Tab-separated table of C-alpha atoms in Angstrom:
chain	number	residue	atom	x	y	z
A	207	MET	CA	92.077	122.839	148.841
A	208	SER	CA	88.647	121.978	147.832
A	209	ASP	CA	87.202	119.618	144.351
A	210	LYS	CA	86.233	123.175	143.515
A	211	ASP	CA	89.653	124.354	143.373
A	212	ARG	CA	90.668	121.182	141.298
A	213	LYS	CA	89.319	122.128	138.098
A	214	GLN	CA	89.557	119.193	135.903
A	215	ARG	CA	87.669	118.622	132.288
A	216	PHE	CA	87.482	115.891	130.029
A	217	GLN	CA	89.837	116.375	127.642
A	218	HIS	CA	89.678	113.713	124.976
A	219	SER	CA	88.740	113.778	121.458
A	220	PRO	CA	87.285	116.578	120.316
A	221	GLN	CA	84.361	118.533	118.879
A	222	LYS	CA	80.502	120.027	121.265
A	223	GLY	CA	77.643	119.134	122.899
A	224	ARG	CA	71.386	119.294	125.961
A	225	ASP	CA	70.431	115.287	127.667
A	226	SER	CA	68.892	112.351	128.113
A	227	GLY	CA	65.751	112.022	126.723
A	228	ARG	CA	64.175	115.283	126.633
A	229	ASP	CA	63.507	114.562	129.439
A	230	GLN	CA	63.965	111.207	130.734
A	231	GLY	CA	65.140	112.770	133.709
A	232	ARG	CA	65.220	116.165	135.116
A	233	GLY	CA	67.008	118.241	137.662
A	234	PRO	CA	69.639	121.182	137.443
A	235	ASP	CA	72.711	120.070	135.118
A	236	LYS	CA	74.502	123.546	134.143
A	237	GLY	CA	78.086	123.874	134.579
A	238	PRO	CA	80.785	125.712	132.387
A	239	GLY	CA	82.662	124.015	130.077
A	240	ARG	CA	85.896	124.709	127.769
A	241	SER	CA	86.821	123.658	123.764
A	242	GLY	CA	88.705	121.491	122.126
A	243	ARG	CA	90.003	120.363	118.634
A	244	ASP	CA	88.120	119.722	115.325
A	245	GLN	CA	87.815	116.593	113.568
A	246	GLY	CA	86.986	114.216	116.456
A	247	ARG	CA	90.504	114.296	117.415
A	248	ARG	CA	92.012	114.821	120.969
A	249	PRO	CA	94.109	117.529	121.744
A	250	PRO	CA	98.166	116.701	122.185
A	251	ARG	CA	98.586	114.786	125.745
A	252	ARG	CA	95.195	115.285	127.365
A	253	GLY	CA	93.632	112.656	129.140
A	254	ARG	CA	90.079	111.544	129.980
A	255	ASP	CA	89.572	112.743	133.137
A	256	GLY	CA	91.553	116.214	133.178
A	257	GLY	CA	94.583	117.860	132.847
A	258	GLY	CA	97.605	116.967	130.459
A	259	SER	CA	100.172	119.878	129.010
A	260	GLY	CA	98.137	122.647	129.700
A	261	GLY	CA	99.007	122.740	133.145
A	262	ASP	CA	95.337	122.187	134.782
A	263	GLY	CA	97.297	119.449	137.016
A	264	PRO	CA	96.933	116.207	138.024
A	265	ALA	CA	93.605	114.508	138.513
A	266	ILE	CA	92.582	113.770	142.334
A	267	LEU	CA	90.875	110.727	143.158
A	268	TYR	CA	90.031	109.823	146.558
A	269	GLY	CA	88.154	107.368	148.101
A	270	TRP	CA	88.315	103.036	148.077
A	271	HIS	CA	87.302	102.302	144.510
A	272	PRO	CA	88.817	105.762	142.422
A	273	VAL	CA	92.004	105.342	143.974
A	274	THR	CA	92.632	101.493	144.188
A	275	LEU	CA	91.393	100.474	140.765
A	276	ALA	CA	93.725	103.342	139.594
A	277	LEU	CA	96.683	101.710	141.554
A	278	ALA	CA	95.711	98.648	139.606
A	279	ASN	CA	95.745	100.718	136.184
A	280	PRO	CA	99.491	100.302	134.687
A	281	ASN	CA	98.330	103.202	132.076
A	282	ARG	CA	97.818	105.249	135.109
A	283	THR	CA	100.608	107.236	136.858
A	284	ILE	CA	100.557	107.739	140.353
A	285	ARG	CA	102.007	111.487	141.317
A	286	LYS	CA	101.059	111.128	145.232
A	287	LEU	CA	99.357	109.047	147.602
A	288	TRP	CA	98.102	110.027	150.814
A	289	LEU	CA	96.694	107.589	153.266
A	290	THR	CA	95.292	107.387	156.416
A	291	GLU	CA	96.966	104.660	158.863
A	292	ASN	CA	93.789	102.308	158.560
A	293	ALA	CA	93.587	102.915	154.711
A	294	ALA	CA	97.169	101.562	154.337
A	295	ARG	CA	96.394	98.761	156.779
A	296	ARG	CA	93.699	97.657	154.810
A	297	LEU	CA	95.770	97.940	151.495
A	298	ALA	CA	98.299	95.343	153.109
A	299	GLU	CA	95.859	93.595	153.553
A	300	GLU	CA	94.268	93.077	150.448
A	301	ASN	CA	98.017	93.065	148.907
A	302	ILE	CA	96.974	96.233	147.154
A	303	ALA	CA	100.550	97.708	146.074
A	304	THR	CA	100.449	101.519	146.230
A	305	ARG	CA	103.206	102.081	143.389
A	306	VAL	CA	104.628	105.404	145.151
A	307	THR	CA	105.677	105.166	148.398
A	308	PRO	CA	102.556	107.048	150.605
A	309	GLU	CA	102.722	109.803	152.920
A	310	LEU	CA	101.175	108.524	155.800
A	311	VAL	CA	98.416	111.566	157.496
A	312	ARG	CA	95.528	112.150	159.351
A	313	PRO	CA	92.087	111.657	158.085
A	314	ASP	CA	91.753	115.828	158.681
A	315	VAL	CA	94.703	116.199	156.399
A	316	ILE	CA	91.985	115.059	153.622
A	317	ASP	CA	89.464	116.587	154.784
A	318	ARG	CA	91.123	120.177	154.378
A	319	ARG	CA	92.485	119.071	151.265
A	320	LEU	CA	88.757	117.992	149.409
A	321	GLY	CA	86.413	119.484	151.877
A	322	PRO	CA	84.597	117.967	154.812
A	323	ASP	CA	81.365	116.473	152.925
A	324	ALA	CA	83.647	114.180	150.645
A	325	VAL	CA	83.495	110.462	151.216
A	326	HIS	CA	87.502	109.698	151.317
A	327	GLN	CA	88.009	106.597	153.687
A	328	GLY	CA	91.709	107.783	153.970
A	329	MET	CA	92.606	107.748	150.418
A	330	LEU	CA	93.348	110.599	148.292
A	331	ALA	CA	95.502	110.218	144.824
A	332	GLU	CA	96.905	112.543	142.473
A	333	VAL	CA	97.408	111.137	139.589
A	334	GLU	CA	98.372	112.057	135.839
A	335	PRO	CA	94.969	112.070	133.299
A	336	LEU	CA	94.705	109.127	131.306
A	337	GLU	CA	94.785	109.147	127.382
A	338	GLY	CA	91.753	109.591	125.516
A	339	LEU	CA	89.950	107.523	122.239
A	340	ASP	CA	89.702	109.093	119.399
A	341	LEU	CA	86.616	108.347	117.336
A	342	ASP	CA	88.321	106.271	114.655
A	343	ASP	CA	89.161	104.002	117.193
A	344	LEU	CA	86.073	103.132	118.640
A	345	PRO	CA	84.823	99.227	118.463
A	346	GLN	CA	82.854	98.034	115.125
A	347	ASP	CA	80.529	96.223	117.707
A	348	GLY	CA	78.734	97.126	121.066
A	349	MET	CA	77.596	100.055	122.190
A	350	VAL	CA	78.983	103.288	123.421
A	351	LEU	CA	76.632	106.051	124.976
A	352	VAL	CA	76.486	109.879	123.807
A	353	LEU	CA	76.187	112.289	126.033
A	354	ASP	CA	74.946	115.975	124.948
A	355	GLN	CA	75.966	118.677	127.757
A	356	ILE	CA	74.951	116.533	130.903
A	357	THR	CA	77.137	118.636	133.342
A	358	ASP	CA	75.714	117.064	136.933
A	359	PRO	CA	79.342	115.124	137.762
A	360	HIS	CA	77.194	113.110	140.517
A	361	ASN	CA	74.799	112.493	137.418
A	362	VAL	CA	78.538	111.715	134.804
A	363	GLY	CA	79.491	109.250	137.179
A	364	ALA	CA	77.113	107.102	137.772
A	365	ILE	CA	76.766	106.961	134.013
A	366	LEU	CA	80.154	106.186	134.307
A	367	ARG	CA	79.565	103.413	136.519
A	368	SER	CA	77.036	101.441	134.462
A	369	ALA	CA	78.519	102.108	130.938
A	370	ALA	CA	81.718	99.967	132.805
A	371	ALA	CA	78.629	97.106	134.132
A	372	PHE	CA	77.510	97.072	130.556
A	373	LYS	CA	80.727	97.168	129.030
A	374	VAL	CA	80.910	99.963	126.765
A	375	ASN	CA	83.311	100.357	124.607
A	376	ALA	CA	83.588	104.549	124.997
A	377	VAL	CA	81.693	107.499	126.202
A	378	ILE	CA	81.558	110.281	124.232
A	379	THR	CA	80.659	113.513	125.752
A	380	THR	CA	81.243	117.752	124.696
A	381	ALA	CA	84.621	119.478	125.487
A	382	ARG	CA	82.406	122.070	126.530
A	383	HIS	CA	79.477	122.321	129.117
A	384	SER	CA	80.348	118.818	130.662
A	385	PRO	CA	81.252	118.526	134.129
A	386	GLU	CA	84.906	118.805	135.249
A	387	ALA	CA	86.407	115.612	136.263
A	388	THR	CA	86.597	116.080	140.042
A	389	GLY	CA	87.303	113.873	142.706
A	390	VAL	CA	83.587	114.155	142.677
A	391	LEU	CA	82.978	112.641	139.572
A	392	ALA	CA	84.963	109.825	140.039
A	393	LYS	CA	83.893	108.854	143.292
A	394	SER	CA	80.227	108.482	142.153
A	395	ALA	CA	81.909	106.706	139.440
A	396	SER	CA	83.289	104.128	141.685
A	397	GLY	CA	86.548	103.807	139.418
A	398	ALA	CA	84.926	103.799	136.138
A	399	LEU	CA	87.245	106.228	135.003
A	400	GLU	CA	89.869	103.275	134.736
A	401	LEU	CA	87.189	101.248	132.711
A	402	VAL	CA	85.609	103.432	130.162
A	403	PRO	CA	87.462	105.347	127.668
A	404	ILE	CA	85.906	108.865	127.001
A	405	VAL	CA	86.428	110.619	123.755
A	406	ALA	CA	85.422	114.592	124.034
A	407	VAL	CA	84.068	115.964	121.239
A	408	PRO	CA	84.292	120.043	120.455
A	409	ASN	CA	80.714	119.944	118.133
A	410	LEU	CA	78.435	116.962	118.800
A	411	ALA	CA	76.657	117.072	116.016
A	412	ARG	CA	79.534	116.473	113.724
A	413	ALA	CA	80.867	113.742	116.010
A	414	LEU	CA	77.392	111.809	115.666
A	415	THR	CA	77.872	112.382	111.762
A	416	GLN	CA	81.206	110.491	111.735
A	417	LEU	CA	79.373	107.856	114.062
A	418	ASN	CA	76.583	107.289	111.418
A	419	ASP	CA	79.720	107.193	108.114
A	420	GLN	CA	81.453	104.998	110.538
A	421	GLY	CA	78.199	102.882	110.628
A	422	PHE	CA	76.590	102.941	113.809
A	423	MET	CA	73.216	103.229	114.936
A	424	THR	CA	72.675	106.333	116.374
A	425	VAL	CA	69.229	106.921	118.844
A	426	GLY	CA	68.434	109.749	120.798
A	427	LEU	CA	66.618	109.290	123.829
A	428	ASP	CA	63.560	112.019	124.178
A	429	SER	CA	60.387	112.107	126.029
A	430	GLU	CA	58.938	112.929	122.531
A	431	GLY	CA	60.593	110.020	120.791
A	432	ALA	CA	58.211	108.635	117.553
A	433	GLU	CA	58.119	104.968	119.297
A	434	ASN	CA	59.324	103.134	122.692
A	435	ILE	CA	63.017	102.039	122.128
A	436	SER	CA	61.982	98.339	123.464
A	437	ALA	CA	59.997	98.437	119.482
A	438	VAL	CA	62.703	99.959	117.645
A	439	PRO	CA	65.105	96.990	115.768
A	440	LEU	CA	68.829	98.024	117.201
A	441	SER	CA	71.380	96.853	115.805
A	442	ALA	CA	75.197	97.008	116.550
A	443	PRO	CA	77.414	99.379	116.791
A	444	LEU	CA	75.015	101.244	118.379
A	445	ALA	CA	75.131	104.635	120.301
A	446	LEU	CA	72.496	105.593	122.406
A	447	VAL	CA	71.969	109.558	123.001
A	448	LEU	CA	71.525	111.064	126.168
A	449	GLY	CA	70.088	115.270	126.622
A	450	ALA	CA	70.382	117.181	129.876
A	451	GLU	CA	68.321	117.101	132.029
A	452	GLY	CA	65.744	119.327	131.745
A	453	GLN	CA	66.427	120.439	128.422
A	454	GLY	CA	66.928	117.096	126.280
A	455	LEU	CA	68.521	116.236	123.096
A	456	ARG	CA	69.428	119.716	121.204
A	457	ARG	CA	68.067	120.436	118.238
A	458	LEU	CA	70.575	119.106	115.855
A	459	THR	CA	71.563	116.610	117.973
A	460	ARG	CA	68.292	115.101	117.360
A	461	GLU	CA	68.421	115.748	113.670
A	462	THR	CA	71.278	113.974	113.430
A	463	CYS	CA	70.626	110.641	114.927
A	464	ASN	CA	69.379	108.116	112.946
A	465	VAL	CA	66.076	107.041	115.123
A	466	VAL	CA	64.931	109.310	118.343
A	467	ALA	CA	63.406	107.466	120.696
A	468	ARG	CA	61.285	107.487	124.160
A	469	LEU	CA	61.420	105.441	127.315
A	470	ASP	CA	58.053	104.268	128.504
A	471	MET	CA	57.511	103.473	132.034
A	472	PRO	CA	54.024	102.685	132.867
A	473	GLY	CA	54.020	104.408	136.447
A	474	GLU	CA	52.490	107.662	137.145
A	475	ILE	CA	55.803	109.128	136.956
A	476	LYS	CA	56.467	109.913	133.893
A	477	SER	CA	60.287	111.159	133.061
A	478	LEU	CA	63.714	109.529	134.771
A	479	ASN	CA	66.966	110.736	136.678
A	480	VAL	CA	68.689	110.909	133.406
A	481	SER	CA	71.564	108.455	134.937
A	482	ASN	CA	68.959	105.933	135.529
A	483	ALA	CA	67.124	106.511	132.147
A	484	ALA	CA	70.839	105.532	131.333
A	485	VAL	CA	71.378	102.426	132.540
A	486	LEU	CA	67.984	101.345	131.364
A	487	ALA	CA	68.409	102.496	128.253
A	488	LEU	CA	71.557	99.878	128.471
A	489	TYR	CA	70.191	97.345	129.465
A	490	ILE	CA	67.488	97.179	126.261
A	491	GLY	CA	70.290	98.266	123.724
A	492	ALA	CA	71.742	94.794	125.338
A	493	SER	CA	69.835	92.713	125.575
A	494	LYS	CA	68.579	93.229	122.205
A	495	LEU	CA	72.214	92.903	120.839
A	496	GLY	CA	72.867	89.528	122.580
A	497	LEU	CA	75.224	91.474	124.802
A	498	MET	CA	73.869	89.409	127.781
A	499	ASN	CA	74.488	85.926	127.141
């Protein structure tokens, strides 16, 4: 069974959601979506990596970092664990508890489950989705990232990894037009699914309005922004809003942000892939908020 067969969507706090800088990055970001509930609340028993009581089944994780961080996360329920002999030996050598009795399999068994292109490193886990987070629960300091219909799982995974590196308090994404939380995304995130809470909302403009009401400074990134983000006096709590590659921020998203800024680059290429734009914006934000000390 391939990742495509295991459709796991982000399910957290609801509300709806186009990508980081109209384009501070370009590329094919198209994907199916799904709905949520209103008022920034997560559906019952839905997790931040898909699944839940609706019958979507477990989330699928593979590769060393996604699986070992899941094993180390006490909030993550492990349902099944497939290991090759080499992977089991490595876990034992590094004193990593499997928490469940693993099934020892040949590498080609995992290959058939995931597809030939998945770099699984001899590890595959079926896990219960993690609980999501509500907008009301967001800390009133630091940073959050808001993703406006970014659909490429590799991009979202890379953004989650950067979010974990910069201690982002949460990533807010749209319940529709967001990527499935498959092994592809988890692999790209390199374990960040275990570290960064997700809030999935059915209406992004409404979620941004709520963030504004909660005292967040909401800054949308768009190549047509009025000023360079480096010149904007940023304050905490800060929400950096990234739009879909090739489309940028949607109109309502732009209009709801406190500020729409751009990322200026000195070179001939003026646009960045959205995941690269995210890490640059996070560095600027963290530096201005004094989080790098």
